[in-house]
Amino acid sequence: MGVVRITRANTRWPAVGAWPLALGILWTVLVGVSVLLKPAGSEATLCVFRNVTGLPCPTCGSTRAALSAVQGRPLDAIAFNPFVTVAGALSIGWLAMRVGFRRRIEINLAPRQRTLVWVVIAALLGANWVYVILGNT
């Protein structure tokens, strides 16, 4: 059976690999540049998937969702991309627990439970993609 525990962390800052950190910084820079340089009314997008296929990717709308959340409009953020908004809120909560309170969330699952969790996450991401494709962003 799965166990969730909150324990004291050895360090306040979580170890982050170079690739996730570099991708996060790159994404932040690209979003900042696109927001600053985008002409009013322009439909240009940074999404390579959308530029190639014409279809939105599962995370399309995440930049607008993040901007809406930062501007204090959580319902707009959810409307742009529910999966990314919830995942972002959970990530911020996790980081606040780690940095603010020096606590670590441990989730110990049996192999079958871990597989089930990944299947549920994939199903939620798929449902989110259908939502995005149907034009709600």
Steps between C-alpha positions, in 0.01 A plus 500: 500500500621852421629724773526879496722659762623850564850492646770751583731559203879498535530811286262787441553509122414188299764360268410593145677349203663724242255417219176589684659818631630598154163426336317701766729798450473471121119484518490805728727699268304401188167589661639834620640584157181395321282707734724805462546477122162364388302757303146566624254260337773268371423130495864386495574211732811340648343154484696298244236224502225749414712672235570164329164322537252784540366328812561618855730287714384368841665796674381772260358785701742448787669837448165678503398291801816598688452868415135483612597332827767762570246774426261351758254342256505130597179411316641639176818298562295182540303582184820539295649165610359313802771232517791744492330736747440225756848350446653846541306567821606161642862570403492839671350338811771231497774761462350713779498197731862427417644852503270666752464223757789269411262209463511223241199311371576130461263282302581129515298288262507137402593441134137437400386815679772702330385366162140591582603855598683544168199364308269747678740789429517397132118480484467846658756640257311339211168644620668839536630474144148430371380805696774716343434366147128571529589867510470597862835685493 
